[in-house]
Coordinates of C-alpha atoms in Angstrom, one line a residue:
I1 CA 89.3 -7.7 -93.7
T2 CA 87.6 -6.2 -96.7
F3 CA 84.6 -7.3 -98.8
G4 CA 83.4 -6.3 -102.2
L5 CA 85.5 -5.0 -105.0
A6 CA 89.3 -5.2 -104.8
S7 CA 92.4 -3.1 -105.7
D8 CA 91.9 0.4 -107.1
D9 CA 88.1 0.0 -107.5
F10 CA 87.6 -0.4 -103.7
I11 CA 86.0 2.6 -102.0
D12 CA 85.1 2.5 -98.3
D13 CA 84.1 6.0 -97.2
D14 CA 82.5 4.8 -93.9
S15 CA 85.7 2.7 -93.0
D16 CA 83.8 -0.5 -92.2
G17 CA 85.8 -2.7 -94.5
I18 CA 83.0 -3.1 -97.1
D19 CA 83.2 -1.6 -100.6
D20 CA 80.6 1.2 -100.7
D21 CA 79.1 0.1 -104.1
F22 CA 78.8 -3.5 -102.7
E23 CA 77.1 -2.2 -99.6
E24 CA 74.6 -0.1 -101.7
S25 CA 73.7 -3.1 -103.9
N26 CA 73.0 -5.3 -100.8
K27 CA 70.9 -2.9 -98.7
R28 CA 67.6 -4.2 -97.5
D29 CA 64.2 -2.8 -96.3
I30 CA 62.9 -4.3 -93.0
E31 CA 59.3 -4.3 -91.8
L32 CA 58.4 -5.6 -88.3
S33 CA 55.2 -6.1 -86.4
I34 CA 54.9 -7.3 -82.8
G35 CA 51.9 -9.3 -81.6
A36 CA 50.9 -10.7 -78.2
D37 CA 53.3 -13.6 -78.4
E38 CA 55.0 -13.4 -81.7
I39 CA 57.1 -11.1 -83.9
Q40 CA 56.8 -11.0 -87.7
I41 CA 59.8 -9.7 -89.7
E42 CA 60.1 -9.2 -93.5
S43 CA 63.4 -8.2 -95.2
H44 CA 63.4 -7.3 -98.9
Q45 CA 66.4 -6.6 -101.1
R46 CA 66.2 -2.9 -101.9
N47 CA 68.3 -2.6 -105.1
G48 CA 69.0 -4.6 -108.3
E49 CA 66.8 -6.6 -110.7
N50 CA 66.8 -9.8 -108.7
K51 CA 64.6 -9.3 -105.7
D52 CA 64.6 -11.6 -102.7
E53 CA 62.7 -11.8 -99.4
I54 CA 63.7 -13.1 -96.0
Q55 CA 60.9 -13.8 -93.5
L56 CA 61.3 -14.5 -89.8
K57 CA 58.6 -15.4 -87.3
I58 CA 59.6 -15.3 -83.7
Q59 CA 57.3 -16.9 -81.2
Y60 CA 57.6 -17.0 -77.4
N61 CA 55.1 -19.0 -75.4
L62 CA 54.8 -22.1 -73.2
E63 CA 56.8 -24.1 -75.7
G64 CA 59.8 -21.6 -75.5
I65 CA 61.1 -19.3 -78.2
S66 CA 61.0 -20.4 -81.8
I67 CA 62.4 -18.6 -84.8
K68 CA 61.1 -19.6 -88.2
V69 CA 63.1 -18.2 -91.2
S70 CA 62.2 -18.5 -94.9
Y71 CA 64.2 -17.2 -97.9
E72 CA 63.0 -16.8 -101.4
S73 CA 64.7 -15.4 -104.5
E74 CA 63.7 -15.1 -108.1
F75 CA 66.3 -14.8 -110.9
E76 CA 65.6 -14.7 -114.6
T77 CA 68.1 -15.6 -117.4
E78 CA 68.1 -17.8 -120.4
S79 CA 67.7 -21.6 -120.1
I80 CA 65.7 -23.6 -117.6
E81 CA 63.9 -23.2 -114.3
T82 CA 65.6 -24.6 -111.2
E83 CA 64.4 -24.8 -107.6
F84 CA 66.3 -25.4 -104.4
E85 CA 64.8 -26.2 -101.0
L86 CA 66.1 -26.8 -97.5
E87 CA 64.5 -27.1 -94.2
F88 CA 66.1 -27.8 -90.9
E89 CA 65.4 -27.3 -87.2
V90 CA 67.6 -26.5 -84.2
E91 CA 65.7 -26.8 -80.9
F92 CA 67.2 -25.7 -77.6
Q93 CA 65.1 -27.8 -75.4
K94 CA 66.2 -27.7 -71.8
L95 CA 69.0 -26.8 -69.4
I96 CA 70.4 -29.6 -67.4
E97 CA 72.1 -29.1 -64.1
F98 CA 74.5 -32.0 -63.3
I99 CA 77.6 -33.0 -61.4
D100 CA 80.5 -34.1 -63.6
I101 CA 81.4 -37.3 -61.8
D102 CA 83.8 -38.7 -64.5
G103 CA 85.6 -35.4 -64.8
N104 CA 85.4 -35.0 -68.6
G105 CA 83.5 -31.7 -68.5
M106 CA 80.4 -33.1 -70.3
Y107 CA 77.1 -34.5 -69.2
D108 CA 76.5 -38.1 -70.1
K109 CA 73.3 -39.7 -68.7
D110 CA 74.7 -43.2 -69.4
S111 CA 77.8 -42.5 -67.3
N112 CA 78.2 -41.9 -63.6
D113 CA 77.4 -38.2 -64.0
Q114 CA 74.7 -37.1 -61.4
F115 CA 71.6 -35.5 -62.8
I116 CA 70.3 -32.6 -60.5
Q117 CA 67.5 -30.9 -62.4
E118 CA 66.3 -29.6 -65.7
V119 CA 64.6 -26.2 -66.3
L120 CA 62.3 -25.2 -69.1
L121 CA 61.8 -21.8 -70.7
N122 CA 58.1 -20.9 -70.8
S123 CA 57.2 -17.5 -69.4
F124 CA 58.2 -14.0 -70.8
Q125 CA 58.0 -10.3 -70.2
P126 CA 56.7 -7.9 -72.9
V127 CA 59.2 -7.5 -75.8
N128 CA 61.3 -4.3 -75.9
Y129 CA 61.9 -3.0 -79.4
T130 CA 64.1 -0.1 -80.4
T131 CA 65.9 1.2 -83.5
Q132 CA 69.1 3.1 -84.2
A133 CA 70.1 4.9 -87.4
L134 CA 73.1 3.5 -89.2
S135 CA 73.0 6.1 -92.0
L136 CA 70.6 8.5 -93.6
D137 CA 68.6 5.7 -95.1
T138 CA 69.4 2.5 -93.1
T139 CA 68.4 1.3 -89.6
L140 CA 69.5 -1.2 -87.0
H141 CA 66.6 -3.0 -85.4
Y142 CA 67.0 -4.3 -81.8
L143 CA 64.7 -6.7 -79.9
I144 CA 65.0 -7.8 -76.3
I145 CA 63.0 -10.9 -75.0
N146 CA 63.3 -11.6 -71.3
T147 CA 61.9 -14.5 -69.3
T148 CA 59.6 -13.5 -66.5
D149 CA 62.2 -14.3 -63.8
G150 CA 64.8 -12.2 -65.6
I151 CA 67.3 -15.1 -65.8
F152 CA 67.2 -15.4 -69.6
T153 CA 67.5 -12.6 -72.1
A154 CA 67.7 -12.8 -75.9
H155 CA 69.1 -9.8 -77.8
I156 CA 68.1 -9.9 -81.5
Y157 CA 69.6 -7.6 -84.1
F158 CA 68.7 -6.9 -87.8
V159 CA 70.5 -4.4 -90.0
E160 CA 69.6 -2.9 -93.4
E161 CA 73.2 -2.5 -94.4
F162 CA 76.6 -4.0 -93.3
A163 CA 77.4 -3.0 -89.7
Y164 CA 79.4 -4.1 -86.7
V165 CA 77.4 -5.2 -83.7
G166 CA 79.9 -5.5 -81.0
E167 CA 82.8 -7.3 -82.6
T168 CA 80.5 -9.2 -85.1
L169 CA 80.2 -8.1 -88.7
L170 CA 76.5 -8.3 -89.4
T171 CA 75.3 -8.3 -93.0
P172 CA 71.9 -7.2 -94.2
S173 CA 71.0 -10.9 -94.8
Q174 CA 71.7 -11.8 -91.2
A175 CA 70.0 -11.8 -87.8
K176 CA 72.2 -11.8 -84.7
I177 CA 70.8 -13.3 -81.5
D178 CA 72.8 -12.7 -78.3
I179 CA 71.5 -14.8 -75.5
E180 CA 72.6 -14.6 -71.9
I181 CA 71.7 -16.2 -68.7
S182 CA 72.2 -14.6 -65.3
N183 CA 72.0 -15.7 -61.7
F184 CA 70.9 -19.3 -62.4
I185 CA 69.9 -20.9 -59.1
Y186 CA 72.1 -23.9 -58.7
S187 CA 70.9 -26.7 -56.4
D188 CA 74.4 -28.1 -55.7
P189 CA 77.6 -26.2 -55.0
S190 CA 79.7 -28.4 -57.4
S191 CA 77.3 -28.6 -60.3
Q192 CA 77.4 -27.1 -63.8
L193 CA 75.1 -26.7 -66.8
A194 CA 74.5 -28.6 -70.1
L195 CA 72.2 -27.3 -72.9
Y196 CA 70.3 -30.1 -74.7
V197 CA 69.9 -29.3 -78.4
K198 CA 67.6 -31.3 -80.6
L199 CA 68.3 -31.3 -84.4
N200 CA 65.9 -32.1 -87.2
S201 CA 66.4 -32.2 -91.0
E202 CA 65.5 -34.3 -94.0
S203 CA 69.1 -35.3 -94.3
E204 CA 71.3 -35.9 -91.3
Y205 CA 73.6 -33.3 -89.9
E206 CA 77.3 -33.8 -90.4
H207 CA 80.2 -32.6 -88.2
E208 CA 83.6 -32.1 -89.8
I209 CA 86.1 -32.2 -87.0
D210 CA 89.1 -29.9 -87.3
H211 CA 87.7 -28.3 -90.4
E212 CA 87.0 -24.6 -90.7
T213 CA 83.4 -23.4 -90.8
D214 CA 82.1 -21.6 -93.9
D215 CA 82.4 -18.3 -92.0
E216 CA 86.0 -19.0 -91.0
E217 CA 86.9 -19.8 -94.6
D218 CA 85.3 -16.6 -95.8
G219 CA 87.1 -14.5 -93.1
Y220 CA 83.9 -13.6 -91.2
A221 CA 84.8 -15.5 -88.0
T222 CA 87.5 -17.3 -86.0
D223 CA 87.6 -20.1 -83.4
E224 CA 84.3 -21.7 -84.6
D225 CA 83.0 -25.2 -84.7
G226 CA 79.8 -26.4 -86.2
I227 CA 77.6 -28.9 -88.1
H228 CA 75.7 -28.6 -91.4
T229 CA 73.0 -30.3 -93.4
E230 CA 72.8 -30.0 -97.2
S231 CA 70.2 -30.3 -100.0
K232 CA 70.6 -29.4 -103.7
G233 CA 73.3 -26.8 -103.3
V234 CA 72.0 -25.1 -100.2
S235 CA 73.6 -25.7 -96.7
G236 CA 71.9 -25.3 -93.4
I237 CA 74.6 -24.5 -90.8
F238 CA 74.7 -24.5 -87.0
T239 CA 78.0 -23.2 -85.7
W240 CA 79.2 -21.9 -82.4
K241 CA 82.2 -20.2 -80.7
E242 CA 84.5 -22.7 -79.1
N243 CA 84.6 -20.6 -76.0
A244 CA 82.2 -18.5 -73.9
S245 CA 82.4 -15.7 -71.4
V246 CA 81.7 -17.2 -67.9
D247 CA 81.7 -14.5 -65.2
G248 CA 83.9 -12.4 -67.4
V249 CA 86.5 -15.1 -68.1
V250 CA 86.9 -16.8 -71.5
R251 CA 86.3 -20.5 -70.9
D252 CA 86.1 -23.5 -73.3
V253 CA 82.7 -24.9 -74.3
L254 CA 82.7 -28.7 -74.6
V255 CA 80.2 -30.1 -77.1
S256 CA 79.1 -33.7 -77.3
S257 CA 79.3 -35.7 -80.5
L258 CA 76.2 -35.9 -82.7
D259 CA 73.9 -38.6 -81.4
V260 CA 70.3 -39.9 -81.8
D261 CA 67.7 -37.9 -79.9
D262 CA 66.6 -39.3 -76.6
I263 CA 62.9 -39.4 -77.6
N264 CA 62.7 -39.5 -81.4
E265 CA 65.2 -41.8 -83.2
T266 CA 64.7 -40.0 -86.5
E267 CA 66.2 -36.8 -84.9
Q268 CA 69.6 -35.9 -83.6
K269 CA 71.0 -34.1 -80.5
L270 CA 74.0 -32.2 -79.2
L271 CA 74.9 -31.2 -75.7
F272 CA 76.6 -27.8 -75.0
N273 CA 78.5 -28.1 -71.7
Y274 CA 79.3 -24.9 -69.8
P275 CA 81.7 -24.3 -66.9
R276 CA 79.8 -23.2 -63.8
G277 CA 79.1 -19.5 -63.5
S278 CA 76.5 -16.9 -62.5
H279 CA 76.7 -15.2 -65.9
I280 CA 77.3 -17.2 -69.1
Y281 CA 77.5 -15.7 -72.6
H282 CA 78.0 -17.8 -75.7
D283 CA 77.9 -17.3 -79.4
P284 CA 76.4 -20.0 -81.7
K285 CA 74.8 -19.2 -85.1
V286 CA 72.3 -20.7 -87.4
G287 CA 72.1 -19.9 -91.1
I288 CA 71.9 -20.8 -94.7
V289 CA 74.8 -20.8 -97.2
V290 CA 73.8 -20.7 -100.8
G291 CA 76.1 -22.7 -103.1
P292 CA 77.2 -22.1 -106.7
G293 CA 74.5 -21.1 -109.1
A294 CA 72.3 -19.2 -106.6
T295 CA 71.7 -15.5 -106.7
S296 CA 73.0 -14.2 -103.4
I297 CA 76.4 -12.6 -103.3
L298 CA 76.9 -13.5 -99.6
P299 CA 75.9 -16.5 -97.5
I300 CA 72.5 -16.0 -95.8
V301 CA 73.6 -16.5 -92.2
F302 CA 71.4 -16.0 -89.1
T303 CA 73.7 -15.5 -86.1
G304 CA 72.8 -16.3 -82.6
T305 CA 74.4 -16.3 -79.2
I306 CA 73.1 -19.1 -77.0
I307 CA 73.9 -19.1 -73.3
S308 CA 72.6 -21.8 -71.1
M309 CA 69.3 -21.7 -72.9
I310 CA 66.4 -24.1 -72.9
G311 CA 63.1 -24.5 -74.7
I312 CA 64.2 -22.5 -77.7
A313 CA 63.4 -23.8 -81.2
V314 CA 65.0 -22.4 -84.4
V315 CA 63.5 -23.4 -87.7
V316 CA 65.0 -22.3 -90.9
V317 CA 63.3 -22.8 -94.3
A318 CA 65.2 -21.8 -97.4
V319 CA 63.5 -21.7 -100.8
I320 CA 65.5 -20.3 -103.8
I321 CA 63.7 -20.2 -107.1
I322 CA 65.8 -19.4 -110.1
K323 CA 63.6 -18.7 -113.1
K324 CA 65.3 -18.7 -116.5
R325 CA 63.8 -17.6 -119.7
R326 CA 63.5 -20.5 -122.2
I327 CA 65.0 -20.1 -125.6
A328 CA 62.3 -20.3 -128.3

């Protein structure tokens, strides 16, 4: 797969499948600061006349882990001024241990499935932060957040230019979050896990069954499913791999249909259902896709791997301001 210019104009000296000029024009500068229970990240477009900024605020406390993301871009041309806004929230609230009595592989509290326990995510070790040079003038930023008991780990990556992290192509406008759970203490020998995901947005989420996700259509991903919410040409997406690594074996992940949240009828929910295992590794993503008329060349996608995770909230706020010079 190649991105950027095509045919004879395509130059890829670093053999990453991205046109070198396209990479240069999309490089970003990243600034990061770590506090007692939060991380502030700012990412600025390095080159070009149209500057934009991505801000992320990661918090880890008694409420879990939350990621707040904002995007702002200014673009000047002739004509009028236009503004796009989108806000949505994906909250990984709790991990449910259950016995699948009806044998459909999914937890349903209204069926005969047996509830065993639920576990919250609320205590953490100090954050580990390292960097790695990608080139002479770009860097990969890597954060590790562990729960105190070591069962849950979030691996968070930011890059200043296009780079592969594992098998994932990560753009400078993305954040990749690999999350794993190890050695969960099951209370029953025949139980499995479900992840309760609460969803909040001004407009309802939609799930297009058997349709390709935006990343699949663009050639960035395969074997994905997902939901999206839209407002004025900007889409908020929540997608996931249709399988996970469970004790080193690729297994299907079953996801419930969109439904009303158990507590707040104005919000929605999903349940991710994982086969039983001592080590589960899954790959959802959250992100923003800018529609026609916006300034970004690529979709703004924040990727995340979610494995048997609870108490994690992801809030994404996108503001795209297009300023156009009025004709006198």
